[in-house]
N, CA, C and O atoms as a Tinker XYZ file with bonds, in Angstrom:
   364  protein
     1  N      3.166000  -13.000000    9.642000    73     2
     2  CA     4.148000  -13.089000   10.278000    64     1     3
     3  C      4.741000  -11.372000   11.172000    63     2     4     5
     4  O      4.936000  -10.229000   10.758000    81     3
     5  N      4.781000  -11.642000   11.709000    73     3     6
     6  CA     5.526000  -10.568000   12.454000    64     5     7
     7  C      6.887000   -9.654000   12.221000    63     6     8     9
     8  O      7.672000  -10.355000   11.584000    81     7
     9  N      7.189000   -8.976000   12.364000    73     7    10
    10  CA     8.925000   -8.449000   11.576000    64     9    11
    11  C      8.917000   -7.402000   12.663000    63    10    12    13
    12  O      7.869000   -7.136000   13.251000    81    11
    13  N     10.115000   -6.770000   12.960000    73    11    14
    14  CA    10.545000   -5.481000   13.839000    64    13    15
    15  C     10.054000   -4.326000   12.965000    63    14    16    17
    16  O      9.758000   -4.452000   11.777000    81    15
    17  N      9.991000   -3.068000   13.741000    73    15    18
    18  CA     9.620000   -1.753000   13.175000    64    17    19
    19  C     10.294000   -1.213000   12.164000    63    18    20    21
    20  O      9.903000   -0.625000   11.155000    81    19
    21  N     11.558000   -1.536000   12.631000    73    19    22
    22  CA    12.650000   -1.337000   11.336000    64    21    23
    23  C     12.251000   -2.188000   10.024000    63    22    24    25
    24  O     11.989000   -1.684000    8.931000    81    23
    25  N     12.250000   -3.468000   10.301000    73    23    26
    26  CA    12.270000   -4.044000    8.941000    64    25    27
    27  C     10.896000   -3.776000    8.127000    63    26    28    29
    28  O     10.675000   -3.957000    6.930000    81    27
    29  N     10.172000   -3.366000    8.985000    73    27    30
    30  CA     8.521000   -2.954000    7.927000    64    29    31
    31  C      8.909000   -1.526000    7.629000    63    30    32    33
    32  O      8.231000   -1.060000    6.714000    81    31
    33  N      9.764000   -0.729000    8.113000    73    31    34
    34  CA    10.102000    0.714000    7.359000    64    33    35
    35  C     11.212000    0.692000    6.570000    63    34    36    37
    36  O     11.782000    1.580000    5.935000    81    35
    37  N     11.426000   -0.483000    6.717000    73    35    38
    38  CA    12.929000   -0.682000    5.481000    64    37    39
    39  C     11.951000   -1.133000    4.233000    63    38    40    41
    40  O     12.165000   -0.688000    3.106000    81    39
    41  N     11.057000   -1.881000    4.450000    73    39    42
    42  CA    10.487000   -2.403000    3.796000    64    41    43
    43  C      9.547000   -1.262000    2.446000    63    42    44    45
    44  O      9.438000   -1.281000    1.220000    81    43
    45  N      8.960000   -0.241000    3.763000    73    43    46
    46  CA     8.193000    0.448000    2.931000    64    45    47
    47  C      9.205000    1.011000    1.622000    63    46    48    49
    48  O      9.180000    0.956000    0.393000    81    47
    49  N     10.066000    1.560000    2.652000    73    47    50
    50  CA    11.321000    2.398000    1.650000    64    49    51
    51  C     11.556000    1.745000    0.018000    63    50    52    53
    52  O     11.432000    2.240000   -1.103000    81    51
    53  N     12.035000    0.112000    0.625000    73    51    54
    54  CA    12.275000   -0.064000   -0.861000    64    53    55
    55  C     10.958000    0.045000   -1.882000    63    54    56    57
    56  O     11.020000    0.722000   -2.908000    81    55
    57  N      9.688000   -0.736000   -1.472000    73    55    58
    58  CA     8.714000   -0.310000   -2.404000    64    57    59
    59  C      8.405000    1.319000   -2.528000    63    58    60    61
    60  O      7.799000    1.714000   -3.524000    81    59
    61  N      8.722000    2.020000   -1.763000    73    59    62
    62  CA     8.352000    3.398000   -2.297000    64    61    63
    63  C      9.276000    3.872000   -3.101000    63    62    64    65
    64  O      8.908000    4.587000   -4.033000    81    63
    65  N     10.778000    3.558000   -2.908000    73    63    66
    66  CA    11.871000    3.943000   -4.128000    64    65    67
    67  C     11.606000    3.292000   -5.623000    63    66    68    69
    68  O     12.075000    3.826000   -6.628000    81    67
    69  N     10.808000    2.085000   -5.677000    73    67    70
    70  CA    10.856000    1.677000   -6.641000    64    69    71
    71  C      9.462000    1.646000   -7.067000    63    70    72    73
    72  O      9.154000    0.795000   -7.901000    81    71
    73  N      8.676000    2.348000   -6.674000    73    71    74
    74  CA     7.307000    2.642000   -7.540000    64    73    75
    75  C      7.170000    3.989000   -7.312000    63    74    76    77
    76  O      6.648000    4.379000   -8.357000    81    75
    77  N      7.307000    4.908000   -6.625000    73    75    78
    78  CA     6.941000    6.041000   -6.726000    64    77    79
    79  C      8.394000    6.820000   -7.344000    63    78    80    81
    80  O      8.453000    7.398000   -8.429000    81    79
    81  N      9.231000    6.710000   -6.613000    73    79    82
    82  CA    10.821000    7.005000   -7.007000    64    81    83
    83  C     11.671000    6.730000   -8.677000    63    82    84    85
    84  O     12.142000    7.600000   -9.409000    81    83
    85  N     11.641000    5.359000   -8.880000    73    83    86
    86  CA    12.134000    5.079000  -10.156000    64    85    87
    87  C     10.724000    4.628000  -10.971000    63    86    88    89
    88  O     10.803000    4.167000  -12.110000    81    87
    89  N      9.458000    4.798000  -10.301000    73    87    90
    90  CA     8.185000    5.039000  -10.988000    64    89    91
    91  C      8.428000    2.932000  -12.291000    63    90    92    93
    92  O      7.883000    2.919000  -13.395000    81    91
    93  N      9.059000    1.893000  -11.910000    73    91    94
    94  CA     9.160000    0.420000  -12.524000    64    93    95
    95  C      8.169000    0.125000  -12.375000    63    94    96    97
    96  O      7.927000   -0.356000  -11.267000    81    95
    97  N      6.763000    0.256000  -13.603000    73    95    98
    98  CA     5.639000   -0.716000  -13.827000    64    97    99
    99  C      5.606000   -1.444000  -13.632000    63    98   100   101
   100  O      4.426000   -1.717000  -13.413000    81    99
   101  N      6.599000   -2.773000  -13.409000    73    99   102
   102  CA     6.830000   -3.937000  -13.015000    64   101   103
   103  C      6.431000   -4.355000  -12.026000    63   102   104   105
   104  O      5.728000   -5.352000  -11.863000    81   103
   105  N      6.985000   -3.381000  -10.990000    73   103   106
   106  CA     7.046000   -3.498000   -9.681000    64   105   107
   107  C      5.501000   -3.193000   -9.031000    63   106   108   109
   108  O      4.859000   -3.729000   -8.127000    81   107
   109  N      5.274000   -2.230000   -9.812000    73   107   110
   110  CA     3.618000   -1.624000   -9.365000    64   109   111
   111  C      2.398000   -2.936000   -9.661000    63   110   112   113
   112  O      1.640000   -3.561000   -8.919000    81   111
   113  N      2.599000   -2.947000  -10.722000    73   111   114
   114  CA     2.037000   -4.513000  -11.331000    64   113   115
   115  C      1.921000   -5.665000   -9.979000    63   114   116   117
   116  O      1.006000   -6.178000   -9.335000    81   115
   117  N      3.528000   -5.721000   -9.988000    73   115   118
   118  CA     3.332000   -7.189000   -9.066000    64   117   119
   119  C      3.176000   -6.791000   -7.759000    63   118   120   121
   120  O      3.101000   -7.794000   -7.049000    81   119
   121  N      3.085000   -5.679000   -7.067000    73   119   122
   122  CA     2.712000   -5.224000   -5.770000    64   121   123
   123  C      1.200000   -5.396000   -5.512000    63   122   124   125
   124  O      0.740000   -6.093000   -4.608000    81   123
   125  N      0.265000   -4.478000   -6.665000    73   123   126
   126  CA    -0.827000   -4.647000   -7.079000    64   125   127
   127  C     -1.585000   -6.281000   -7.049000    63   126   128   129
   128  O     -2.481000   -6.479000   -6.229000    81   127
   129  N     -1.169000   -7.346000   -7.954000    73   127   130
   130  CA    -1.302000   -8.272000   -8.198000    64   129   131
   131  C     -1.276000   -9.350000   -6.535000    63   130   132   133
   132  O     -2.093000  -10.239000   -6.293000    81   131
   133  N     -0.284000   -8.988000   -5.744000    73   131   134
   134  CA    -0.160000   -9.520000   -4.570000    64   133   135
   135  C     -0.701000   -9.264000   -3.500000    63   134   136   137
   136  O     -0.451000   -9.926000   -2.493000    81   135
   137  N     -1.711000   -8.058000   -3.508000    73   135   138
   138  CA    -3.044000   -7.568000   -2.686000    64   137   139
   139  C     -1.924000   -6.705000   -1.836000    63   138   140   141
   140  O     -2.099000   -6.669000   -0.618000    81   139
   141  N     -0.876000   -6.060000   -2.342000    73   139   142
   142  CA     0.318000   -5.362000   -1.690000    64   141   143
   143  C     -0.590000   -4.168000   -1.288000    63   142   144   145
   144  O     -0.249000   -3.670000   -0.215000    81   143
   145  N     -2.028000   -3.386000   -2.087000    73   143   146
   146  CA    -2.287000   -1.959000   -1.545000    64   145   147
   147  C     -2.967000   -2.532000    0.248000    63   146   148   149
   148  O     -2.896000   -1.712000    1.162000    81   147
   149  N     -3.522000   -3.835000    0.499000    73   147   150
   150  CA    -3.610000   -4.329000    2.416000    64   149   151
   151  C     -2.721000   -3.806000    2.744000    63   150   152   153
   152  O     -2.541000   -2.673000    3.191000    81   151
   153  N     -2.051000   -4.666000    2.526000    73   151   154
   154  CA    -0.576000   -4.415000    3.358000    64   153   155
   155  C     -0.128000   -3.428000    3.650000    63   154   156   157
   156  O      0.412000   -3.386000    4.756000    81   155
   157  N     -0.145000   -2.175000    2.794000    73   155   158
   158  CA     0.301000   -1.053000    2.454000    64   157   159
   159  C     -0.369000   -0.187000    3.920000    63   158   160   161
   160  O      0.100000    0.351000    4.923000    81   159
   161  N     -1.707000   -0.435000    3.342000    73   159   162
   162  CA    -2.738000    0.028000    4.528000    64   161   163
   163  C     -2.775000   -0.643000    5.527000    63   162   164   165
   164  O     -3.349000   -0.033000    6.428000    81   163
   165  N     -2.381000   -1.778000    5.858000    73   163   166
   166  CA    -2.257000   -2.301000    7.183000    64   165   167
   167  C     -0.927000   -1.616000    8.243000    63   166   168   169
   168  O     -0.947000   -1.813000    9.458000    81   167
   169  N      0.109000   -0.861000    7.609000    73   167   170
   170  CA     1.153000   -0.517000    7.615000    64   169   171
   171  C      1.187000    1.047000    8.005000    63   170   172   173
   172  O      1.785000    1.721000    8.844000    81   171
   173  N      0.128000    1.321000    6.851000    73   171   174
   174  CA    -0.248000    3.050000    7.258000    64   173   175
   175  C     -0.985000    3.350000    8.444000    63   174   176   177
   176  O     -1.089000    4.470000    8.944000    81   175
   177  N     -1.578000    2.107000    8.942000    73   175   178
   178  CA    -3.017000    2.089000    9.851000    64   177   179
   179  C     -2.012000    1.947000   11.123000    63   178   180   181
   180  O     -2.466000    2.398000   12.175000    81   179
   181  N     -1.121000    1.561000   11.156000    73   179   182
   182  CA    -0.020000    0.928000   12.409000    64   181   183
   183  C      0.831000    2.290000   12.685000    63   182   184   185
   184  O      1.066000    2.536000   13.868000    81   183
   185  N      1.255000    3.085000   11.819000    73   183   186
   186  CA     2.356000    3.926000   12.030000    64   185   187
   187  C      1.353000    5.195000   12.665000    63   186   188   189
   188  O      0.518000    5.802000   11.995000    81   187
   189  N      1.647000    5.429000   14.091000    73   187   190
   190  CA     1.050000    6.820000   14.507000    64   189   191
   191  C      2.181000    7.545000   14.651000    63   190   192   193
   192  O      3.356000    7.180000   14.598000    81   191
   193  N      1.552000    8.948000   14.898000    73   191   194
   194  CA     2.430000   10.451000   15.011000    64   193   195
   195  C      2.169000   11.119000   13.804000    63   194   196   197
   196  O      1.786000   10.891000   12.656000    81   195
   197  N      2.525000   12.019000   14.521000    73   195   198
   198  CA     2.390000   13.066000   13.063000    64   197   199
   199  C      4.013000   13.325000   12.880000    63   198   200   201
   200  O      4.933000   13.302000   13.698000    81   199
   201  N      3.969000   13.617000   11.263000    73   199   202
   202  CA     5.191000   13.969000   10.909000    64   201   203
   203  C      5.968000   12.400000   10.603000    63   202   204   205
   204  O      7.178000   12.328000   10.387000    81   203
   205  N      5.185000   11.356000   10.624000    73   203   206
   206  CA     5.765000   10.321000   10.103000    64   205   207
   207  C      6.093000    9.805000    8.686000    63   206   208   209
   208  O      5.187000    9.397000    7.959000    81   207
   209  N      7.317000    9.819000    8.310000    73   207   210
   210  CA     7.633000    9.399000    7.604000    64   209   211
   211  C      7.455000    8.345000    6.448000    63   210   212   213
   212  O      7.454000    8.532000    5.231000    81   211
   213  N      7.302000    7.173000    7.179000    73   211   214
   214  CA     6.852000    6.097000    6.591000    64   213   215
   215  C      5.174000    6.090000    6.136000    63   214   216   217
   216  O      4.836000    5.274000    5.278000    81   215
   217  N      4.527000    6.669000    6.507000    73   215   218
   218  CA     3.030000    6.862000    6.520000    64   217   219
   219  C      2.928000    7.704000    5.817000    63   218   220   221
   220  O      1.825000    7.502000    5.310000    81   219
   221  N      3.298000    8.515000    5.419000    73   219   222
   222  CA     3.578000    9.299000    4.030000    64   221   223
   223  C      3.855000    8.427000    3.050000    63   222   224   225
   224  O      3.000000    8.099000    2.227000    81   223
   225  N      4.733000    8.097000    3.045000    73   223   226
   226  CA     5.294000    6.805000    1.783000    64   225   227
   227  C      4.445000    5.745000    1.609000    63   226   228   229
   228  O      4.507000    5.131000    0.544000    81   227
   229  N      3.672000    5.416000    2.443000    73   227   230
   230  CA     2.713000    4.676000    2.281000    64   229   231
   231  C      1.437000    5.485000    1.611000    63   230   232   233
   232  O      0.763000    4.838000    0.809000    81   231
   233  N      1.187000    6.383000    1.788000    73   231   234
   234  CA    -0.116000    7.453000    0.936000    64   233   235
   235  C      0.227000    7.697000   -0.195000    63   234   236   237
   236  O     -0.514000    8.009000   -1.127000    81   235
   237  N      1.935000    7.517000   -0.216000    73   235   238
   238  CA     1.979000    8.171000   -1.991000    64   237   239
   239  C      2.038000    6.571000   -2.451000    63   238   240   241
   240  O      1.736000    6.422000   -3.635000    81   239
   241  N      2.359000    5.386000   -1.759000    73   239   242
   242  CA     2.261000    4.212000   -2.358000    64   241   243
   243  C      0.940000    3.706000   -2.920000    63   242   244   245
   244  O      0.770000    3.014000   -3.924000    81   243
   245  N     -0.064000    4.247000   -1.971000    73   243   246
   246  CA    -1.502000    4.067000   -2.435000    64   245   247
   247  C     -1.910000    4.530000   -3.598000    63   246   248   249
   248  O     -2.571000    3.921000   -4.439000    81   247
   249  N     -1.315000    6.150000   -3.665000    73   247   250
   250  CA    -1.899000    6.507000   -5.240000    64   249   251
   251  C     -1.091000    6.019000   -6.322000    63   250   252   253
   252  O     -1.281000    6.210000   -7.523000    81   251
   253  N     -0.203000    5.394000   -5.791000    73   251   254
   254  CA     0.607000    4.926000   -7.427000    64   253   255
   255  C     -0.115000    3.855000   -7.558000    63   254   256   257
   256  O     -0.717000    3.741000   -8.626000    81   255
   257  N     -0.218000    3.123000   -6.861000    73   255   258
   258  CA    -1.022000    1.366000   -6.307000    64   257   259
   259  C     -2.340000    1.571000   -7.361000    63   258   260   261
   260  O     -2.439000    1.108000   -8.498000    81   259
   261  N     -3.277000    2.370000   -6.660000    73   259   262
   262  CA    -4.464000    2.886000   -7.094000    64   261   263
   263  C     -3.850000    2.832000   -8.682000    63   262   264   265
   264  O     -3.805000    1.688000   -9.135000    81   263
   265  N     -3.417000    3.807000   -9.501000    73   263   266
   266  CA    -3.168000    4.169000  -10.410000    64   265   267
   267  C     -3.111000    2.968000  -11.769000    63   266   268   269
   268  O     -3.607000    2.829000  -12.887000    81   267
   269  N     -1.792000    1.963000  -10.474000    73   267   270
   270  CA    -1.670000    0.680000  -11.302000    64   269   271
   271  C     -2.529000   -0.306000  -11.600000    63   270   272   273
   272  O     -2.473000   -1.072000  -12.562000    81   271
   273  N     -3.468000   -0.253000  -10.587000    73   271   274
   274  CA    -4.513000   -1.337000  -10.840000    64   273   275
   275  C     -5.348000   -0.703000  -11.660000    63   274   276   277
   276  O     -6.501000   -1.105000  -11.501000    81   275
   277  N     -5.212000    0.323000  -12.667000    73   275   278
   278  CA    -6.396000    0.142000  -13.881000    64   277   279
   279  C     -5.845000   -1.083000  -14.708000    63   278   280   281
   280  O     -6.472000   -2.030000  -15.181000    81   279
   281  N     -4.386000   -0.774000  -14.751000    73   279   282
   282  CA    -3.880000   -1.749000  -15.685000    64   281   283
   283  C     -3.674000   -3.672000  -15.278000    63   282   284   285
   284  O     -3.098000   -4.554000  -15.914000    81   283
   285  N     -4.202000   -3.699000  -14.363000    73   283   286
   286  CA    -4.039000   -4.912000  -13.871000    64   285   287
   287  C     -5.352000   -5.409000  -13.503000    63   286   288   289
   288  O     -6.166000   -4.729000  -12.877000    81   287
   289  N     -5.605000   -6.909000  -13.997000    73   287   290
   290  CA    -7.340000   -7.031000  -13.914000    64   289   291
   291  C     -8.273000   -6.190000  -14.572000    63   290   292   293
   292  O     -9.246000   -6.890000  -14.849000    81   291
   293  N     -8.413000   -5.227000  -14.889000    73   291   294
   294  CA    -9.438000   -4.351000  -15.583000    64   293   295
   295  C    -10.005000   -3.578000  -14.420000    63   294   296   297
   296  O    -11.037000   -3.072000  -14.862000    81   295
   297  N     -9.851000   -3.218000  -13.116000    73   295   298
   298  CA   -10.168000   -2.791000  -11.960000    64   297   299
   299  C    -10.831000   -1.564000  -12.437000    63   298   300   301
   300  O    -11.798000   -1.333000  -11.711000    81   299
   301  N    -10.737000   -0.963000  -13.076000    73   299   302
   302  CA   -10.850000    0.830000  -13.549000    64   301   303
   303  C    -10.835000    1.432000  -12.306000    63   302   304   305
   304  O    -11.843000    1.641000  -11.632000    81   303
   305  N     -9.436000    1.781000  -11.924000    73   303   306
   306  CA    -9.309000    2.704000  -10.801000    64   305   307
   307  C     -9.501000    2.044000   -9.255000    63   306   308   309
   308  O     -9.110000    2.618000   -8.238000    81   307
   309  N    -10.070000    0.936000   -9.268000    73   307   310
   310  CA   -10.555000    0.798000   -7.836000    64   309   311
   311  C     -9.573000   -0.038000   -7.285000    63   310   312   313
   312  O     -9.554000   -1.131000   -7.852000    81   311
   313  N     -8.814000    0.071000   -6.453000    73   311   314
   314  CA    -7.809000   -0.676000   -5.388000    64   313   315
   315  C     -8.742000   -2.243000   -5.101000    63   314   316   317
   316  O     -9.954000   -2.348000   -4.911000    81   315
   317  N     -8.028000   -2.998000   -5.135000    73   315   318
   318  CA    -8.323000   -4.276000   -4.345000    64   317   319
   319  C     -8.099000   -4.229000   -2.941000    63   318   320   321
   320  O     -6.969000   -3.863000   -2.617000    81   319
   321  N     -8.886000   -4.506000   -2.039000    73   319   322
   322  CA    -8.946000   -4.319000   -0.604000    64   321   323
   323  C     -9.800000   -5.266000    0.091000    63   322   324   325
   324  O    -11.020000   -5.218000    0.248000    81   323
   325  N     -9.003000   -6.088000    0.462000    73   323   326
   326  CA   -10.006000   -7.730000    0.820000    64   325   327
   327  C     -9.451000   -7.711000    2.702000    63   326   328   329
   328  O     -8.409000   -7.761000    3.354000    81   327
   329  N    -10.663000   -7.626000    2.880000    73   327   330
   330  CA   -10.831000   -7.582000    4.537000    64   329   331
   331  C    -11.793000   -8.546000    5.014000    63   330   332   333
   332  O    -12.636000   -8.974000    4.225000    81   331
   333  N    -11.766000   -8.930000    6.184000    73   331   334
   334  CA   -12.669000  -10.217000    6.999000    64   333   335
   335  C    -13.452000   -9.381000    7.990000    63   334   336   337
   336  O    -14.298000   -9.964000    8.669000    81   335
   337  N    -13.240000   -7.910000    8.170000    73   335   338
   338  CA   -13.853000   -6.823000    8.803000    64   337   339
   339  C    -15.326000   -6.860000    8.714000    63   338   340   341
   340  O    -15.648000   -6.913000    7.527000    81   339
   341  N    -16.167000   -6.853000    9.364000    73   339   342
   342  CA   -17.431000   -6.286000    9.635000    64   341   343
   343  C    -17.508000   -4.641000    9.884000    63   342   344   345
   344  O    -17.165000   -3.970000   10.857000    81   343
   345  N    -18.152000   -4.232000    8.490000    73   343   346
   346  CA   -18.387000   -2.579000    9.594000    64   345   347
   347  C    -19.599000   -2.601000    9.837000    63   346   348   349
   348  O    -20.368000   -3.267000    9.144000    81   347
   349  N    -19.974000   -1.920000   10.804000    73   347   350
   350  CA   -21.059000   -1.609000   11.481000    64   349   351
   351  C    -21.662000   -0.445000   11.795000    63   350   352   353
   352  O    -21.552000    0.091000   12.898000    81   351
   353  N    -22.412000    0.060000   10.726000    73   351   354
   354  CA   -22.553000    1.654000   10.553000    64   353   355
   355  C    -23.870000    1.936000   11.980000    63   354   356   357
   356  O    -24.558000    1.104000   12.572000    81   355
   357  N    -23.807000    3.152000   12.104000    73   355   358
   358  CA   -25.142000    3.168000   13.318000    64   357   359
   359  C    -26.203000    3.831000   12.500000    63   358   360   361
   360  O    -26.036000    4.699000   11.642000    81   359
   361  N    -27.335000    3.280000   12.904000    73   359   362
   362  CA   -28.609000    3.993000   11.845000    64   361   363
   363  C    -28.573000    5.748000   12.151000    63   362   364
   364  O    -29.349000    6.495000   11.555000    81   363
């Protein structure tokens, strides 16, 4: 589902506020369980330009979610990141 850039920025601000600013463990757990790490990484990748506040917020979210994944499903610190992209490494 495509949304406007403003809607994406607003969503990141809300998630960042709940997870990073208020440190709500229920929200962190819910985002981690709903594969939110993948979605945050995609938003982070799409945000271009230096000094981008949304990109920095995404980075903070990844750090918090990484810690939150320890409590979700026994990931032992690994972030659940699912993708269908094949990475080809040069020889």
